[in-house]
């Protein structure tokens, strides 16, 4: 599948999932908030566990369907763990993650989400520039 087509389909499915979540259960599809709820109180948040499980199963399904090979990571496990912890810290400081702010927050015209997404994008551009400079 061409990368443009898979990106377009992925974006459409993400938008559909976020819309359905808002219309059906009145929740914003922010993955960090959903994960936090699932960890804090799994018995009362069965929908959040189902959502997270669906992310893993759906990703595996579409990866196998596409026939693409798994990406090769040449990064140490320690660096990946530190990176994950920093992302977690950032989502707490920003009161949400890229999916919550970028997909749901911007769709609701949230000024806080606009600032957060601008900060995410600027940080990403600076990081890529510094990482691949030279």
PDB file of C-alpha atoms in Angstrom:
ATOM      1  CA  UNK A   1       0.000   0.000   0.000  1.00  0.00           C
ATOM      2  CA  UNK A   2       1.341   3.439  -0.904  1.00  0.00           C
ATOM      3  CA  UNK A   3       2.417   5.535   2.096  1.00  0.00           C
ATOM      4  CA  UNK A   4       0.004   8.337   1.152  1.00  0.00           C
ATOM      5  CA  UNK A   5      -2.953   5.948   1.060  1.00  0.00           C
ATOM      6  CA  UNK A   6      -2.060   4.312   4.372  1.00  0.00           C
ATOM      7  CA  UNK A   7      -1.580   7.730   6.015  1.00  0.00           C
ATOM      8  CA  UNK A   8      -4.924   8.925   4.644  1.00  0.00           C
ATOM      9  CA  UNK A   9      -6.727   5.796   5.835  1.00  0.00           C
ATOM     10  CA  UNK A  10      -5.028   6.022   9.217  1.00  0.00           C
ATOM     11  CA  UNK A  11      -6.079   9.643   9.632  1.00  0.00           C
ATOM     12  CA  UNK A  12      -9.657   8.854   8.640  1.00  0.00           C
ATOM     13  CA  UNK A  13      -9.830   5.954  11.104  1.00  0.00           C
ATOM     14  CA  UNK A  14      -8.368   8.055  13.925  1.00  0.00           C
ATOM     15  CA  UNK A  15     -10.899  10.812  13.238  1.00  0.00           C
ATOM     16  CA  UNK A  16     -13.733   8.289  13.088  1.00  0.00           C
ATOM     17  CA  UNK A  17     -12.655   6.671  16.369  1.00  0.00           C
ATOM     18  CA  UNK A  18     -12.362  10.045  18.122  1.00  0.00           C
ATOM     19  CA  UNK A  19     -15.775  11.130  16.813  1.00  0.00           C
ATOM     20  CA  UNK A  20     -17.456   7.882  17.814  1.00  0.00           C
ATOM     21  CA  UNK A  21     -15.942   8.060  21.276  1.00  0.00           C
ATOM     22  CA  UNK A  22     -17.229  11.579  21.785  1.00  0.00           C
ATOM     23  CA  UNK A  23     -20.711  10.862  20.406  1.00  0.00           C
ATOM     24  CA  UNK A  24     -21.227   7.441  21.998  1.00  0.00           C
ATOM     25  CA  UNK A  25     -19.695   7.799  25.455  1.00  0.00           C
ATOM     26  CA  UNK A  26     -18.939  11.515  25.729  1.00  0.00           C
ATOM     27  CA  UNK A  27     -15.200  11.051  26.180  1.00  0.00           C
ATOM     28  CA  UNK A  28     -12.205  12.656  24.508  1.00  0.00           C
ATOM     29  CA  UNK A  29      -9.895  10.154  22.795  1.00  0.00           C
ATOM     30  CA  UNK A  30      -6.718  11.255  24.574  1.00  0.00           C
ATOM     31  CA  UNK A  31      -4.603   8.145  24.963  1.00  0.00           C
ATOM     32  CA  UNK A  32      -2.620   9.377  27.983  1.00  0.00           C
ATOM     33  CA  UNK A  33      -5.809  10.131  29.905  1.00  0.00           C
ATOM     34  CA  UNK A  34      -7.327   6.803  28.932  1.00  0.00           C
ATOM     35  CA  UNK A  35      -4.175   4.936  30.005  1.00  0.00           C
ATOM     36  CA  UNK A  36      -4.095   6.835  33.292  1.00  0.00           C
ATOM     37  CA  UNK A  37      -7.711   5.892  34.029  1.00  0.00           C
ATOM     38  CA  UNK A  38      -7.052   2.254  33.145  1.00  0.00           C
ATOM     39  CA  UNK A  39      -4.094   2.101  35.530  1.00  0.00           C
ATOM     40  CA  UNK A  40      -5.730   3.967  38.411  1.00  0.00           C
ATOM     41  CA  UNK A  41      -9.038   2.118  38.491  1.00  0.00           C
ATOM     42  CA  UNK A  42      -9.200  -0.797  36.039  1.00  0.00           C
ATOM     43  CA  UNK A  43     -12.434  -2.294  37.425  1.00  0.00           C
ATOM     44  CA  UNK A  44     -14.483   0.870  36.860  1.00  0.00           C
ATOM     45  CA  UNK A  45     -12.766   1.765  33.607  1.00  0.00           C
ATOM     46  CA  UNK A  46     -13.282  -1.389  31.543  1.00  0.00           C
ATOM     47  CA  UNK A  47     -13.948   0.762  28.455  1.00  0.00           C
ATOM     48  CA  UNK A  48     -10.450   2.260  28.780  1.00  0.00           C
ATOM     49  CA  UNK A  49      -8.853  -1.184  28.949  1.00  0.00           C
ATOM     50  CA  UNK A  50     -10.865  -2.218  25.881  1.00  0.00           C
ATOM     51  CA  UNK A  51      -9.717   0.941  24.052  1.00  0.00           C
ATOM     52  CA  UNK A  52      -6.037   0.285  24.856  1.00  0.00           C
ATOM     53  CA  UNK A  53      -6.340  -3.380  23.922  1.00  0.00           C
ATOM     54  CA  UNK A  54      -7.978  -2.316  20.664  1.00  0.00           C
ATOM     55  CA  UNK A  55      -4.991  -0.088  19.897  1.00  0.00           C
ATOM     56  CA  UNK A  56      -2.595  -3.012  20.285  1.00  0.00           C
ATOM     57  CA  UNK A  57      -4.750  -5.540  18.421  1.00  0.00           C
ATOM     58  CA  UNK A  58      -5.679  -3.075  15.672  1.00  0.00           C
ATOM     59  CA  UNK A  59      -2.060  -2.106  15.127  1.00  0.00           C
ATOM     60  CA  UNK A  60      -0.993  -5.747  14.916  1.00  0.00           C
ATOM     61  CA  UNK A  61      -3.855  -6.572  12.553  1.00  0.00           C
ATOM     62  CA  UNK A  62      -3.136  -3.751  10.107  1.00  0.00           C
ATOM     63  CA  UNK A  63       0.614  -4.339  10.284  1.00  0.00           C
ATOM     64  CA  UNK A  64       0.103  -7.983   9.311  1.00  0.00           C
ATOM     65  CA  UNK A  65      -2.423  -6.981   6.643  1.00  0.00           C
ATOM     66  CA  UNK A  66       0.019  -4.536   5.046  1.00  0.00           C
ATOM     67  CA  UNK A  67       2.810  -7.096   4.777  1.00  0.00           C
ATOM     68  CA  UNK A  68       5.375  -4.476   5.798  1.00  0.00           C
ATOM     69  CA  UNK A  69       8.443  -5.601   7.684  1.00  0.00           C
ATOM     70  CA  UNK A  70       8.866  -4.498  11.272  1.00  0.00           C
ATOM     71  CA  UNK A  71      11.032  -1.404  11.708  1.00  0.00           C
ATOM     72  CA  UNK A  72      14.526  -2.081  12.986  1.00  0.00           C
ATOM     73  CA  UNK A  73      15.509  -0.051  16.031  1.00  0.00           C
ATOM     74  CA  UNK A  74      19.177   0.591  16.632  1.00  0.00           C
ATOM     75  CA  UNK A  75      18.515   2.284  19.973  1.00  0.00           C
ATOM     76  CA  UNK A  76      19.216   0.820  23.387  1.00  0.00           C
ATOM     77  CA  UNK A  77      16.376  -0.336  25.620  1.00  0.00           C
ATOM     78  CA  UNK A  78      17.574   2.115  28.283  1.00  0.00           C
ATOM     79  CA  UNK A  79      17.202   5.075  25.928  1.00  0.00           C
ATOM     80  CA  UNK A  80      13.738   3.883  24.882  1.00  0.00           C
ATOM     81  CA  UNK A  81      12.642   3.601  28.530  1.00  0.00           C
ATOM     82  CA  UNK A  82      14.011   7.060  29.378  1.00  0.00           C
ATOM     83  CA  UNK A  83      12.291   8.487  26.294  1.00  0.00           C
ATOM     84  CA  UNK A  84       8.986   6.908  27.294  1.00  0.00           C
ATOM     85  CA  UNK A  85       9.252   8.323  30.813  1.00  0.00           C
ATOM     86  CA  UNK A  86       9.991  11.800  29.426  1.00  0.00           C
ATOM     87  CA  UNK A  87       6.984  11.573  27.115  1.00  0.00           C
ATOM     88  CA  UNK A  88       4.863  10.566  30.110  1.00  0.00           C
ATOM     89  CA  UNK A  89       6.167  13.532  32.098  1.00  0.00           C
ATOM     90  CA  UNK A  90       5.473  15.841  29.162  1.00  0.00           C
ATOM     91  CA  UNK A  91       1.894  14.654  28.852  1.00  0.00           C
ATOM     92  CA  UNK A  92       1.308  15.389  32.533  1.00  0.00           C
ATOM     93  CA  UNK A  93       2.850  18.860  32.242  1.00  0.00           C
ATOM     94  CA  UNK A  94       0.832  19.621  29.086  1.00  0.00           C
ATOM     95  CA  UNK A  95      -2.398  18.245  30.599  1.00  0.00           C
ATOM     96  CA  UNK A  96      -2.727  15.807  27.723  1.00  0.00           C
ATOM     97  CA  UNK A  97      -1.006  14.070  24.863  1.00  0.00           C
ATOM     98  CA  UNK A  98      -0.760  14.648  21.139  1.00  0.00           C
ATOM     99  CA  UNK A  99      -3.944  12.713  20.432  1.00  0.00           C
ATOM    100  CA  UNK A 100      -5.944  14.515  23.108  1.00  0.00           C
ATOM    101  CA  UNK A 101      -4.747  17.985  22.158  1.00  0.00           C
ATOM    102  CA  UNK A 102      -4.037  17.526  18.452  1.00  0.00           C
ATOM    103  CA  UNK A 103      -7.087  15.572  17.402  1.00  0.00           C
ATOM    104  CA  UNK A 104      -9.782  16.259  19.958  1.00  0.00           C
ATOM    105  CA  UNK A 105      -8.695  19.577  21.481  1.00  0.00           C
ATOM    106  CA  UNK A 106      -8.140  21.372  18.181  1.00  0.00           C
ATOM    107  CA  UNK A 107     -11.450  20.041  16.864  1.00  0.00           C
ATOM    108  CA  UNK A 108     -13.132  21.648  19.890  1.00  0.00           C
ATOM    109  CA  UNK A 109     -11.218  24.925  19.210  1.00  0.00           C
ATOM    110  CA  UNK A 110      -9.416  24.722  22.566  1.00  0.00           C
ATOM    111  CA  UNK A 111      -6.824  27.498  22.937  1.00  0.00           C
ATOM    112  CA  UNK A 112      -4.906  25.341  25.447  1.00  0.00           C
ATOM    113  CA  UNK A 113      -4.688  22.599  22.821  1.00  0.00           C
ATOM    114  CA  UNK A 114      -3.501  25.062  20.175  1.00  0.00           C
ATOM    115  CA  UNK A 115      -0.641  26.164  22.445  1.00  0.00           C
ATOM    116  CA  UNK A 116       0.191  22.542  23.316  1.00  0.00           C
ATOM    117  CA  UNK A 117       0.235  21.419  19.671  1.00  0.00           C
ATOM    118  CA  UNK A 118       2.412  24.397  18.699  1.00  0.00           C
ATOM    119  CA  UNK A 119       4.831  23.441  21.488  1.00  0.00           C
ATOM    120  CA  UNK A 120       4.826  19.788  20.342  1.00  0.00           C
ATOM    121  CA  UNK A 121       5.551  20.764  16.738  1.00  0.00           C
ATOM    122  CA  UNK A 122       8.296  23.269  17.556  1.00  0.00           C
ATOM    123  CA  UNK A 123       9.963  20.798  19.908  1.00  0.00           C
ATOM    124  CA  UNK A 124       9.771  18.051  17.278  1.00  0.00           C
ATOM    125  CA  UNK A 125      11.304  20.292  14.590  1.00  0.00           C
ATOM    126  CA  UNK A 126      14.143  21.415  16.863  1.00  0.00           C
ATOM    127  CA  UNK A 127      14.797  17.825  17.945  1.00  0.00           C
ATOM    128  CA  UNK A 128      14.948  16.548  14.361  1.00  0.00           C
ATOM    129  CA  UNK A 129      17.207  19.439  13.358  1.00  0.00           C
ATOM    130  CA  UNK A 130      19.607  18.807  16.248  1.00  0.00           C
ATOM    131  CA  UNK A 131      19.526  15.036  15.788  1.00  0.00           C
ATOM    132  CA  UNK A 132      20.246  15.016  12.062  1.00  0.00           C
ATOM    133  CA  UNK A 133      22.402  18.128  11.717  1.00  0.00           C
ATOM    134  CA  UNK A 134      25.826  17.393  10.265  1.00  0.00           C
TER     135      UNK A 134
END
